[in-house]
Short mmCIF file of C-alpha atoms and ligand atoms in Angstrom, two decimals:
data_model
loop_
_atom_site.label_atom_id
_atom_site.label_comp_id
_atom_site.label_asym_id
_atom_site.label_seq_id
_atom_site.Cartn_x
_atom_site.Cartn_y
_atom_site.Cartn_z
CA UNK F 1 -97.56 91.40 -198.43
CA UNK F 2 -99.19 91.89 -201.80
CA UNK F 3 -99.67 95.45 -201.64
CA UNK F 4 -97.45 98.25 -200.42
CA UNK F 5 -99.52 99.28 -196.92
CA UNK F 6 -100.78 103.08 -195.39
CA UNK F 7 -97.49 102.18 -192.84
CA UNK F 8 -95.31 101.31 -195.63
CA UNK F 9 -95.86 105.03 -197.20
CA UNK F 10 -95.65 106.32 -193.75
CA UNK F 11 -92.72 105.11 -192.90
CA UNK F 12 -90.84 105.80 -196.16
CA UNK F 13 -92.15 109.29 -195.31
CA UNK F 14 -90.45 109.05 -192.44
CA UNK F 15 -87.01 108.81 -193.91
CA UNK F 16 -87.54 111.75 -196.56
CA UNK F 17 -88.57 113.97 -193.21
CA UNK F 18 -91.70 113.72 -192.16
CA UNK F 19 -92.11 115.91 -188.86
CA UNK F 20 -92.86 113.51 -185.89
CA UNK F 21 -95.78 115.81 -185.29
CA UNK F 22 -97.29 114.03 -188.29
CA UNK F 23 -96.13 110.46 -188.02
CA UNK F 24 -97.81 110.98 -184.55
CA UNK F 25 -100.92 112.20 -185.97
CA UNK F 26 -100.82 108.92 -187.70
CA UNK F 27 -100.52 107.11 -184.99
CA UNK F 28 -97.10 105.83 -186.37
CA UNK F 29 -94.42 106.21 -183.32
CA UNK F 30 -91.81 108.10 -184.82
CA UNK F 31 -87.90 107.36 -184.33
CA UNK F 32 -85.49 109.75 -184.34
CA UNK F 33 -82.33 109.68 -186.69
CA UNK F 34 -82.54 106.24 -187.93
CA UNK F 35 -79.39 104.81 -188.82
CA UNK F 36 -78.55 102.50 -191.60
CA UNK F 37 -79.04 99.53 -189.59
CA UNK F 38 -82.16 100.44 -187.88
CA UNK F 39 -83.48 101.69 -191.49
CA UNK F 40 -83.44 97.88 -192.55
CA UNK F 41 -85.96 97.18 -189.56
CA UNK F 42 -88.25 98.93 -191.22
CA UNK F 43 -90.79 97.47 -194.01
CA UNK F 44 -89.42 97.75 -197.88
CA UNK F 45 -92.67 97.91 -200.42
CA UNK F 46 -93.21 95.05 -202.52
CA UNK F 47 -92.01 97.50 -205.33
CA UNK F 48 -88.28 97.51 -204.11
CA UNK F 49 -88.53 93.82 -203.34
CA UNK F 50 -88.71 93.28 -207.00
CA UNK F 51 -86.24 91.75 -208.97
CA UNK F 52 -86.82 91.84 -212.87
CA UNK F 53 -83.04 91.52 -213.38
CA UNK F 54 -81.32 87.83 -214.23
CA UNK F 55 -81.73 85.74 -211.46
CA UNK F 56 -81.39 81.74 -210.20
CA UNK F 57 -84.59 80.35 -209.67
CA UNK F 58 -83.80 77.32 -208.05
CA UNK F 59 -81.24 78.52 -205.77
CA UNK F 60 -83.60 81.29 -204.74
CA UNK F 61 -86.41 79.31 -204.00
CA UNK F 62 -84.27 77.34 -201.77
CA UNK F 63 -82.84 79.81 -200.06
CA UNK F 64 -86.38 82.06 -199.46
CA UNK F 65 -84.82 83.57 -196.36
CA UNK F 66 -81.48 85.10 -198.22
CA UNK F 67 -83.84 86.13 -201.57
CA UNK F 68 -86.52 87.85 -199.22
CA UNK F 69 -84.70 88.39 -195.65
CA UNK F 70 -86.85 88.75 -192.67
CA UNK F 71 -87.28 92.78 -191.72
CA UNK F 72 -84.94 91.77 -187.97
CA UNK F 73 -82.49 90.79 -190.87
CA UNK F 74 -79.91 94.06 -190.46
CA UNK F 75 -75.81 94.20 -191.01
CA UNK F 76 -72.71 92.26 -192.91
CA UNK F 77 -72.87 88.61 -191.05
CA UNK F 78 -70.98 86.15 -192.63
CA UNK F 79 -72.64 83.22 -194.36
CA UNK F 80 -72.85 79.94 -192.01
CA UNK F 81 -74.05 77.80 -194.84
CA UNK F 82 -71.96 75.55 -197.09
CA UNK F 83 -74.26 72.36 -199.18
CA UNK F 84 -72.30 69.07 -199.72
CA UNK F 85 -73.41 69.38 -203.00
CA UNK F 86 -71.15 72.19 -203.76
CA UNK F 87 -68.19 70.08 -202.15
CA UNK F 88 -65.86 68.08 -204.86
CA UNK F 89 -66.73 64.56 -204.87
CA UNK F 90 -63.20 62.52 -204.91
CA UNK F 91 -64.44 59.48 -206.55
CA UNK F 92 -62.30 56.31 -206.95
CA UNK F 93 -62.92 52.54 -207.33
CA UNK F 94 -64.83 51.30 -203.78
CA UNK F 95 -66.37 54.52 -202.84
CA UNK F 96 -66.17 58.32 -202.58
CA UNK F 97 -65.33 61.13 -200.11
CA UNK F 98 -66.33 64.93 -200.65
CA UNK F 99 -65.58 67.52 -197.37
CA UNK F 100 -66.66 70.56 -196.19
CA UNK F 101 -63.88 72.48 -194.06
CA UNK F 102 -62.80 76.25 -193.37
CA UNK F 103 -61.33 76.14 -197.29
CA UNK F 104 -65.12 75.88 -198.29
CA UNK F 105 -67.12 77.64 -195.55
CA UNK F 106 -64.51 80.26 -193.81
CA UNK F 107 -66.12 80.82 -190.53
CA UNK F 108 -65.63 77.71 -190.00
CA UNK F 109 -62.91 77.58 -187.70
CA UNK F 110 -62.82 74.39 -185.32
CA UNK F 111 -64.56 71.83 -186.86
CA UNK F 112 -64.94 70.12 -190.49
CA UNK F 113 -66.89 67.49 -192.05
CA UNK F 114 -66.43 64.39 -194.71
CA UNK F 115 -69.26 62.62 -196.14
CA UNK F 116 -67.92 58.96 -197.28
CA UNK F 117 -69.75 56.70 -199.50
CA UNK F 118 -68.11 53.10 -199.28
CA UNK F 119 -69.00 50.13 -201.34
CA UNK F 120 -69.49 46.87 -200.00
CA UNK F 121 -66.25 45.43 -199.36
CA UNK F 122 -64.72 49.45 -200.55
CA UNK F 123 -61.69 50.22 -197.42
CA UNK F 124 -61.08 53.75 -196.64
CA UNK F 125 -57.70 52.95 -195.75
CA UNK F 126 -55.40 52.16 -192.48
CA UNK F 127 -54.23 55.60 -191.58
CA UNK F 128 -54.51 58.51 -188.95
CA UNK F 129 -54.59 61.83 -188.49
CA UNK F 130 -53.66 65.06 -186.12
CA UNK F 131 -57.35 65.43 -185.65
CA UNK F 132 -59.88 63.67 -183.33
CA UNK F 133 -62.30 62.04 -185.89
CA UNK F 134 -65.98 62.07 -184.93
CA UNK F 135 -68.72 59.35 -186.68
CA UNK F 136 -72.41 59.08 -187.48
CA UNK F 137 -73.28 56.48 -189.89
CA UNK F 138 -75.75 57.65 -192.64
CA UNK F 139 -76.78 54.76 -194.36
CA UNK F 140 -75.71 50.85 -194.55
CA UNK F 141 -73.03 48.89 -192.05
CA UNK F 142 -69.37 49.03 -191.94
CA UNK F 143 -66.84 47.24 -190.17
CA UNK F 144 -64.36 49.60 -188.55
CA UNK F 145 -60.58 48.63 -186.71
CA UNK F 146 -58.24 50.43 -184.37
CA UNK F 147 -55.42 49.99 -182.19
CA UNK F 148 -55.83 51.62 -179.15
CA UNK F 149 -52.44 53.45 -177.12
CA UNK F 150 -51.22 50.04 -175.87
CA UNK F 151 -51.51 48.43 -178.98
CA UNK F 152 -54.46 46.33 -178.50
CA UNK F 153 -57.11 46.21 -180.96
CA UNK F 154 -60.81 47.23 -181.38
CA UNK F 155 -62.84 45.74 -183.99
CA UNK F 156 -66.76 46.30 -185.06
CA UNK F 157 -69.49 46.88 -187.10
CA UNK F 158 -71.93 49.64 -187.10
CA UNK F 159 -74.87 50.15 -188.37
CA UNK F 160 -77.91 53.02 -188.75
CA UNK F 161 -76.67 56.15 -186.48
CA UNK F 162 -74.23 54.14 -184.25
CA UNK F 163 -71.47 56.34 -183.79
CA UNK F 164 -67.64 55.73 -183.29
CA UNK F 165 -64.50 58.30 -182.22
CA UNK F 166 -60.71 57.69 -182.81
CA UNK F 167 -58.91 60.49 -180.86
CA UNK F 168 -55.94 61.74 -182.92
CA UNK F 169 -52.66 59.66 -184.04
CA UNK F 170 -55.15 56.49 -183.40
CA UNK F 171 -54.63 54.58 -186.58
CA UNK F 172 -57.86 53.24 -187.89
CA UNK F 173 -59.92 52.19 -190.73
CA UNK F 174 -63.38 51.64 -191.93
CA UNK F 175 -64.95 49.12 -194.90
CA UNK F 176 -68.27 48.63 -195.95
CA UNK F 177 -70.13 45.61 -195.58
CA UNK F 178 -73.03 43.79 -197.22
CA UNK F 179 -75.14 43.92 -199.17
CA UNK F 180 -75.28 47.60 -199.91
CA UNK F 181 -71.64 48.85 -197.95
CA UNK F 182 -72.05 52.34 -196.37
CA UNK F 183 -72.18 56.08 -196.21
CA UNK F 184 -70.65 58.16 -193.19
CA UNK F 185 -70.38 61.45 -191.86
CA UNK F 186 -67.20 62.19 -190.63
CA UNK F 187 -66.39 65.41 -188.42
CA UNK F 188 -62.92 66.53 -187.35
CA UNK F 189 -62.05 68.72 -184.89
CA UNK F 190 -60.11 71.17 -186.93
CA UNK F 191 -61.81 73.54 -189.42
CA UNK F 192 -58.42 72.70 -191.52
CA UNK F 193 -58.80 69.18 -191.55
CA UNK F 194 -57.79 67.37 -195.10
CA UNK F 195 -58.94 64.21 -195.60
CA UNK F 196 -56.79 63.92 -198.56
CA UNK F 197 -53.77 64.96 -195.90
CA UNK F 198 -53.66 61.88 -193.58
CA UNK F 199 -51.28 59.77 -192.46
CA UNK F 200 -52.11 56.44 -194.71
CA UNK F 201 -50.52 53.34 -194.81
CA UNK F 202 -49.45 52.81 -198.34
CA UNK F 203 -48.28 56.30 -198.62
CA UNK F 204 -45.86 56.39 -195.92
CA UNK F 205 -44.49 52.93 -197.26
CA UNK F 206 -44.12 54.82 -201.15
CA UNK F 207 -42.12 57.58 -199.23
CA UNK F 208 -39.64 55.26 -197.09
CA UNK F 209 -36.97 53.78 -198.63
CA UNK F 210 -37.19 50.52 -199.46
CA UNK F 211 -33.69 48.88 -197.21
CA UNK F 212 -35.45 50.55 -194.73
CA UNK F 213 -38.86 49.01 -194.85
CA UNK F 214 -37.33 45.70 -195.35
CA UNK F 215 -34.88 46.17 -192.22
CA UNK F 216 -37.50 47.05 -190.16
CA UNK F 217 -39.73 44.13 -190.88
CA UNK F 218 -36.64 41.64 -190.79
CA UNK F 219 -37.38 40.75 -194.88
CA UNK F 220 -36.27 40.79 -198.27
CA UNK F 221 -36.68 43.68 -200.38
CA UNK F 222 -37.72 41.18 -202.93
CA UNK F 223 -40.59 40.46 -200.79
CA UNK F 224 -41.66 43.91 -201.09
CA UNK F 225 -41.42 44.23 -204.81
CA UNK F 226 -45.24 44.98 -205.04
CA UNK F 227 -45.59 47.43 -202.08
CA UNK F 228 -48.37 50.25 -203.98
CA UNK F 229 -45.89 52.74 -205.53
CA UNK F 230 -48.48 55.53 -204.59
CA UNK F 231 -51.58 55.69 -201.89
CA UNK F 232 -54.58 53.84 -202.12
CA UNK F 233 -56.72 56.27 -199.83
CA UNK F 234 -60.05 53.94 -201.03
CA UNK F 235 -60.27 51.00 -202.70
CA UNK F 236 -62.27 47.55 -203.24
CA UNK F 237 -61.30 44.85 -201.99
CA UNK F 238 -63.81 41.48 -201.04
CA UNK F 239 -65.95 41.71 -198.03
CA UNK F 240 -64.31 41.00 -194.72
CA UNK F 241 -65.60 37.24 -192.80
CA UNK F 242 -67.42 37.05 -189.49
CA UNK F 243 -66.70 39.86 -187.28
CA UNK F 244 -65.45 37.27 -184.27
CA UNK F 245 -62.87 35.61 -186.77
CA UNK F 246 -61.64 39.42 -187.43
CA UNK F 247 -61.50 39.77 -183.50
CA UNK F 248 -59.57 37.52 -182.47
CA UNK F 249 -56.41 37.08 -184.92
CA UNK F 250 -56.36 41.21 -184.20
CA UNK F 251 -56.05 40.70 -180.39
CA UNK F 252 -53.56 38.09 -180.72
CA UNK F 253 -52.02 37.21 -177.42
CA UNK F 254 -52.06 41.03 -175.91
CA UNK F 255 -55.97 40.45 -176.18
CA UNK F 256 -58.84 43.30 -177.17
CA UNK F 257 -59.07 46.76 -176.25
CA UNK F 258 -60.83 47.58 -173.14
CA UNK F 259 -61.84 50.90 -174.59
CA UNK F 260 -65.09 51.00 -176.45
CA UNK F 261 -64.66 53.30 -179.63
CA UNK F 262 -67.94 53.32 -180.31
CA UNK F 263 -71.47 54.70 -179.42
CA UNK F 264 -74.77 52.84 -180.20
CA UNK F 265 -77.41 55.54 -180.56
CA UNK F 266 -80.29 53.47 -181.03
CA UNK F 267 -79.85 51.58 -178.03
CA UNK F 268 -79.36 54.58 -175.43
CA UNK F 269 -82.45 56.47 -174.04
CA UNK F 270 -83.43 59.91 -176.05
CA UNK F 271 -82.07 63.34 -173.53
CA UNK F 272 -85.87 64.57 -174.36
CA UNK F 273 -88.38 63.33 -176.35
CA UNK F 274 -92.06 64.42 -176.77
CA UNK F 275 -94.34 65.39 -179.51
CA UNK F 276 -92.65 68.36 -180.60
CA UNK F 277 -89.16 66.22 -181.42
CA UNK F 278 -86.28 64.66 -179.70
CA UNK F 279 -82.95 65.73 -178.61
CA UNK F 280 -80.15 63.05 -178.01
CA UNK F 281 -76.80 64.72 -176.08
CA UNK F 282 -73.79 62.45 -176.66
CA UNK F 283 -70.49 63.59 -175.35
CA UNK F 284 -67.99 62.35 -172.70
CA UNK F 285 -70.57 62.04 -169.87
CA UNK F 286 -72.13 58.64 -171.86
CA UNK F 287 -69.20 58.23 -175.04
CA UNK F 288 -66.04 58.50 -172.16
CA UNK F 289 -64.01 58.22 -175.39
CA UNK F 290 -65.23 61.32 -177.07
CA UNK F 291 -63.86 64.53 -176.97
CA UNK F 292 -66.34 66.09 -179.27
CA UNK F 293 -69.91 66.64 -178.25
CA UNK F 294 -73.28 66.02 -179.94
CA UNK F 295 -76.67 66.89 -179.70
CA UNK F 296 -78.69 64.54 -182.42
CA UNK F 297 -82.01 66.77 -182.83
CA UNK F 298 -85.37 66.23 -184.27
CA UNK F 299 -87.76 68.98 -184.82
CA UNK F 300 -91.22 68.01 -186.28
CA UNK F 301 -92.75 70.64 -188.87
CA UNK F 302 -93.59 73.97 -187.27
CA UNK F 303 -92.45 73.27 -184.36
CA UNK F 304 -89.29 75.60 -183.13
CA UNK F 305 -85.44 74.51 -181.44
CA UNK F 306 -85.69 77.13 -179.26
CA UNK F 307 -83.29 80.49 -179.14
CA UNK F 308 -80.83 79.28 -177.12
CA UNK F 309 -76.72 79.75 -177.13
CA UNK F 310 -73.69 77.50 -176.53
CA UNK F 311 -71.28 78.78 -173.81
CA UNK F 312 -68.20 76.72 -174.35
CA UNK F 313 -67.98 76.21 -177.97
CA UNK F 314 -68.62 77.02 -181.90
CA UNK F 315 -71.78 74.95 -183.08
CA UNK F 316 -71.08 72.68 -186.73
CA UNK F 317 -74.00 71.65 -188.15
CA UNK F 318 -75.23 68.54 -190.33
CA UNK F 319 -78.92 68.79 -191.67
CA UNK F 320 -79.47 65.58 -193.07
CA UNK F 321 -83.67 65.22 -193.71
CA UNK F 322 -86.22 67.71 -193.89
CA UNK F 323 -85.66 71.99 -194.05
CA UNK F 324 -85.75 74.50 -191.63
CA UNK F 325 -84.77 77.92 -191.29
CA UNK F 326 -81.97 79.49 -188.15
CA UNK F 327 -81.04 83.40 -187.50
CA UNK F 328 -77.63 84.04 -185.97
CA UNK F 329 -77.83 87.84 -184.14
CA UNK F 330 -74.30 88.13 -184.22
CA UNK F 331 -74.42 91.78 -181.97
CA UNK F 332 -74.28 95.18 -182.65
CA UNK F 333 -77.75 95.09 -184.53
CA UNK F 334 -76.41 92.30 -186.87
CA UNK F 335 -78.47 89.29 -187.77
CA UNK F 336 -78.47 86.77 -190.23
CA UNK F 337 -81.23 84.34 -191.73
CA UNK F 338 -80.19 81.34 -193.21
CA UNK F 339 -81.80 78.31 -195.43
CA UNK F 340 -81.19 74.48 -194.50
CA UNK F 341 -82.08 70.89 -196.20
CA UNK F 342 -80.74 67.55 -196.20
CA UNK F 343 -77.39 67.80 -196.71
CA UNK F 344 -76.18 71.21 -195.45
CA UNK F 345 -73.59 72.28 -192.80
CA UNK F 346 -74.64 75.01 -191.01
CA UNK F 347 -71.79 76.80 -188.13
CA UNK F 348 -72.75 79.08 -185.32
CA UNK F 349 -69.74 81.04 -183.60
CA UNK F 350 -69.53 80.44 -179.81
CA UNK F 351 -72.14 82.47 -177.59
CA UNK F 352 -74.29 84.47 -180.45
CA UNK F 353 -77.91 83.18 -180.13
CA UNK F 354 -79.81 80.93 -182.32
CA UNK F 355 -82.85 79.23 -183.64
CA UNK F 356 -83.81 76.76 -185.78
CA UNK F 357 -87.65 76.02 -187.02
CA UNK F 358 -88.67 73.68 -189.03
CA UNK F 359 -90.71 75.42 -192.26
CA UNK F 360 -91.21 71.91 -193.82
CA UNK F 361 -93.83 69.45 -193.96
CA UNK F 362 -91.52 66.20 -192.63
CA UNK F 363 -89.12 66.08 -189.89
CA UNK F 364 -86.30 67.81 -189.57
CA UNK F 365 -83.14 66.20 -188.39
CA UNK F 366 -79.29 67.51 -187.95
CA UNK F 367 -76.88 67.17 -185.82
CA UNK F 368 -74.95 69.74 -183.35
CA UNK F 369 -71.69 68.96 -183.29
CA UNK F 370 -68.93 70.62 -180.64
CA UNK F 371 -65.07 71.40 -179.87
CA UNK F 372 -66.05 70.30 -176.84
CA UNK F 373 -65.88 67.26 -174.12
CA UNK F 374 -69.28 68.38 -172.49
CA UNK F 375 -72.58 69.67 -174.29
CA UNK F 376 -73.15 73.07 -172.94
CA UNK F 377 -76.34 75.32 -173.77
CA UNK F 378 -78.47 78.00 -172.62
CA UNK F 379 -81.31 79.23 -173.64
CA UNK F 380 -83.39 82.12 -173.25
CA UNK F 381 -86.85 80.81 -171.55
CA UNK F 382 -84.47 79.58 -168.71
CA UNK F 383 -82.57 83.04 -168.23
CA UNK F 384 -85.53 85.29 -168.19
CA UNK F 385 -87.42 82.45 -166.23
CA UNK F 386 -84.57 81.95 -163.60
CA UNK F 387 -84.51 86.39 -163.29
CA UNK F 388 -86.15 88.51 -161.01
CA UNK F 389 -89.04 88.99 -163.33
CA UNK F 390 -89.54 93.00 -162.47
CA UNK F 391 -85.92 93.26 -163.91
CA UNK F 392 -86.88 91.17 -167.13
CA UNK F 393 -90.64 93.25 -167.48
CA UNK F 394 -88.75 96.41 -167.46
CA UNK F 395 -86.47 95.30 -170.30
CA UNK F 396 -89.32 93.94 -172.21
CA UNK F 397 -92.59 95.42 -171.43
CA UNK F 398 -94.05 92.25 -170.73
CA UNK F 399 -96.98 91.93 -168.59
CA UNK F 400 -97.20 89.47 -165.51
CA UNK F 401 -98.72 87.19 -167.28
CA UNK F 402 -96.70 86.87 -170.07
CA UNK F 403 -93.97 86.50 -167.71
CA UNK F 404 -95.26 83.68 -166.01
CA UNK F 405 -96.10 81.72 -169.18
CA UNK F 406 -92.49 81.39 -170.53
CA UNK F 407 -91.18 78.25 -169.74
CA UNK F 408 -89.04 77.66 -166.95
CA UNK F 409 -87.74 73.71 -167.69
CA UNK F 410 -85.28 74.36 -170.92
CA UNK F 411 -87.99 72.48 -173.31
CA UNK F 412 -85.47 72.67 -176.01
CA UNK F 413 -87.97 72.22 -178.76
CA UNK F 414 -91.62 74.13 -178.91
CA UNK F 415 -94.60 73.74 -180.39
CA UNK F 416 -95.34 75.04 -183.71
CA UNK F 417 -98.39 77.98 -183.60
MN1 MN G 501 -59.91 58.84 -190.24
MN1 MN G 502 -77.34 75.43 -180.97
#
C-alpha cells in the first residue's frame, strides 16, 4: 500500500469521532465503539508502519508476517515458532545433537524435537528414555537396534524418510552408515524431553558400583578396569558389517522380534496426492507400533493447507524445505501470523484453527506431528459443506452459489489463486 488511502483517513477519522452520519455519507459503514482489538482490524497508514528506529534486517525480512502483521492480526498470542538454528548444537566426536523442547519454545507442551547429525560409523548410544521416541530420517542411512519387551531383538537400516518408533523404556540405538552417515529428526512425546537426560549405557555403569557390576555379570572387577568413567552419549566408532551378520548374533537362540519398529515411507501409497501437493497420514492405523501420529505434507508454491483444526491433540511442527506462512486464531478476537523455512518448529494448541500457504517459489514440506495414536482433523470446507446451508448463509452472507462451490471432500490442500 504505497500511499495512505481516502479509507485510511476515513477511518482514522473514525476513531477521533467522526459522526456516523458522515462516515455514512462516505459510504464508509461506521462501527460503533471500537474496542482495542477491533481497532487493530482496521488499516494503519504506511506512515505508522514506519520504522526509522534500529532494527534487524535479516530477521525481519524473514519473518515479513511478524514485521508487517496482516490487518486480521489482533491480541497477545503466544509465539509458536522456535528455528533449530537458535537451538545449542552439542557437538562431540561422531556427530551432533541440538533440541527444541518446552525450555526453548514454551507453548510447547506435549511434544519436543532433536535434530541428530551422525557420522559414518558415529553411535548415538545404547540407552532409553521415559518418552516414546518418534523418527524421520533427514538425510543419509543409519543402522538402528532394539530389544523389544521379551527381549528379542530388532535390527535395520533406514534410509531417506523411512521412519522408526521405540515406545518408552525400549532401549535402543542408532549409527550412521556409509559413505556419508546420517542426520535425523527425532520427536518425543513430552514437551520436557532431554536428550542429554536419558537413560545411557555407559552412564548407568559410571554410577554403579563396581562389585556390583562385576557380580552381576559373574566377572572380575579387573575385567572391568576400562568401563568409560563418564557417558559417551555419541561417539565414533568403525562402521558396523552386513546388516544380516548384525541380525543374527542379536537374535541368538530366542530369535528376532516379530514387531516391526519401523515405517518405510517411500514404499507406502501417498493419503492424497494431486497437483496442488501430497499429504501422507502415518499413525497406528498403518505404523501399529506408533503411538504418535503424522501427517508428512507437501504444499507446492501458492497453493494453501487448508484452515482446518485437530480435535484430539496439540499439532508440533517440522518445516524442513521451502517457506510458508500459518495464522493461529486462538479465540476471543486473537490471532497470530507466523513465518516458516527449512528448519523451523512450528506448535498449534489443540482445536484453534489453522493454515498454512506456501509464499515461496519451491515446495514446501513439514511434518505434523501428534500426542496421538490416530490422526484426527477437521476442516472448515467439510463443516460448512456437511451444514444446512441456510444456517451457514445466515452466518456468512454468502450467496447460494458461493455456498455450493466450497468443497465438500476435505481436499486438504488448494490451489493457489
Ligand atoms: Mn532415543
Ligand atoms: Mn494442522
Amino acid at each position: 500500500m504505497p500511499n495512505e488511502t481516502e479509507k485510511d483517513v476515513l477511518t482514522r477519522r473514525g476513531f477521533l469521532g467522526v459522526g456516523s452520519a458522515a462516515l455514512a455519507a462516505a459510504g464508509i459503514p461506521y462501527v460503533e465503539n471500537l474496542s482495542a482489538q477491533e481497532s487493530a482490524y482496521q488499516s494503519v497508514s504506511e506512515r505508522s508502519k514506519s520504522d526509522p528506529g534500529p532494527t534487524n534486517p535479516g530477521v525481519d525480512a524473514a519473518n515479513p508476517d511478524s514485521n508487517n502483521p496482516p490487518p486480521t492480526d489482533a491480541g497477545g498470542v503466544q509465539t509458536f515458532k522456535y528455528p533449530f538454528s537458535f537451538a545449542h548444537k552439542r557437538l562431540q566426536e561422531g556427530g551432533w545433537s541440538r533440541e527444541v523442547t518446552q525450555r526453548e519454545l514454551a507453548i510447547s507442551k506435549t511434544l519436543a524435537g532433536v535434530d541428530m547429525r551422525l557420522t559414518a560409523g558415529g553411535v548415538r548410544e545404547l540407552h532409553w528414555h521415559t518418552a516414546a521416541e518418534w523418527a524421520i530420517m533427514l538425510y543419509g542411512t543409519a543402522r538402528i537396534t532394539c530389544i523389544d519387551a521379551e527381549g528379542k531383538s530388532f535390527v535395520t537400516d533406514v534410509g531417506d524418510n523411512d521412519l522408526w518408533f521405540f515406545p518408552p523404556g525400549i532401549p535402543h540405538s542408532i549409527q550412521g552408515l556409509g559413505p556419508d552417515g546420517c542426520e535425523f529428526l527425532l520427536v518425543f512425546d513430552d514437551g520436557n524431553f532431554s536428550e542429554y537426560e536419558t537413560v545411557l549405557l555407559t552412564d548407568w555403569m559410571a554410577h554403579t558400583p563396581p562389585e556390583i557390576v562385576a557380580k552381576n555379570f559373574g566377572v572380575s572387577q579387573k575385567a572391568l578396569a576400562n568401563l568409560p568413567k563418564k557417558e559417551k552419549f555419541i561417539f565414533q566408532t568403525a562402521v558396523p558389517g552386513p546388516l544380516e551378520d548384525d541380525r543374527r548374533v542379536a537374535a541368538g537362540k530366542l530369535g528376532p522380534s516379530p514387531i516391526d519398529f519401523a515405517f518405510r515411507t517411500n514404499k507406502a501409497p501417498a493419503t492424497m496426492s494431486n497437483k496442488n501437493g501430497e499429504v501422507r497420514i502415518i499413525d497406528s492405523k498403518n505404523f501399529k507400533i506408533s503411538t504418535t501420529a503424522a501427517a508428512i505434507v507437501t504444499v507446492k508454491p501458492g497453493c494453501l493447507r487448508e484452515l482446518h483444526w485437530h480435535p484430539n491433540a496439540d499439532e508440533w511442527q517440522y518445516f524442513y524445505a521451502g517457506k510458508g506462512r500459518m495464522t493461529v486464531f486462538a479465540t476471543g478476537g486473537r490471532a497470530r501470523t507466523m513465518d516458516f523455512e527449512t528448519g523451523d518448529v512450528g506448535y498449534i494448541q489443540k482445536t484453534l484453527p489453522h493454515y498454512i500457504e506456501n509464499t515461496g517459489t519451491t515446495d514446501l514440506k513439514f511434518l505434523e506431528m501428534f500426542k496421538a495414536s490416530v490422526y484426527q482433523d477437521l476442516a472448515l470446507s467439510e463443516w460448512l459443506s456437511h451444514t444446512p446451508p441456510e444456517l451457514v448463509a445466515a452466518h456468512l452472507n454468502l450467496d447460494k452459489a458461493t455456498l455450493d462451490a466450497i468443497p465438500r471432500n476435505e481436499p486438504l490442500i488448494m490451489p493457489g489463486s
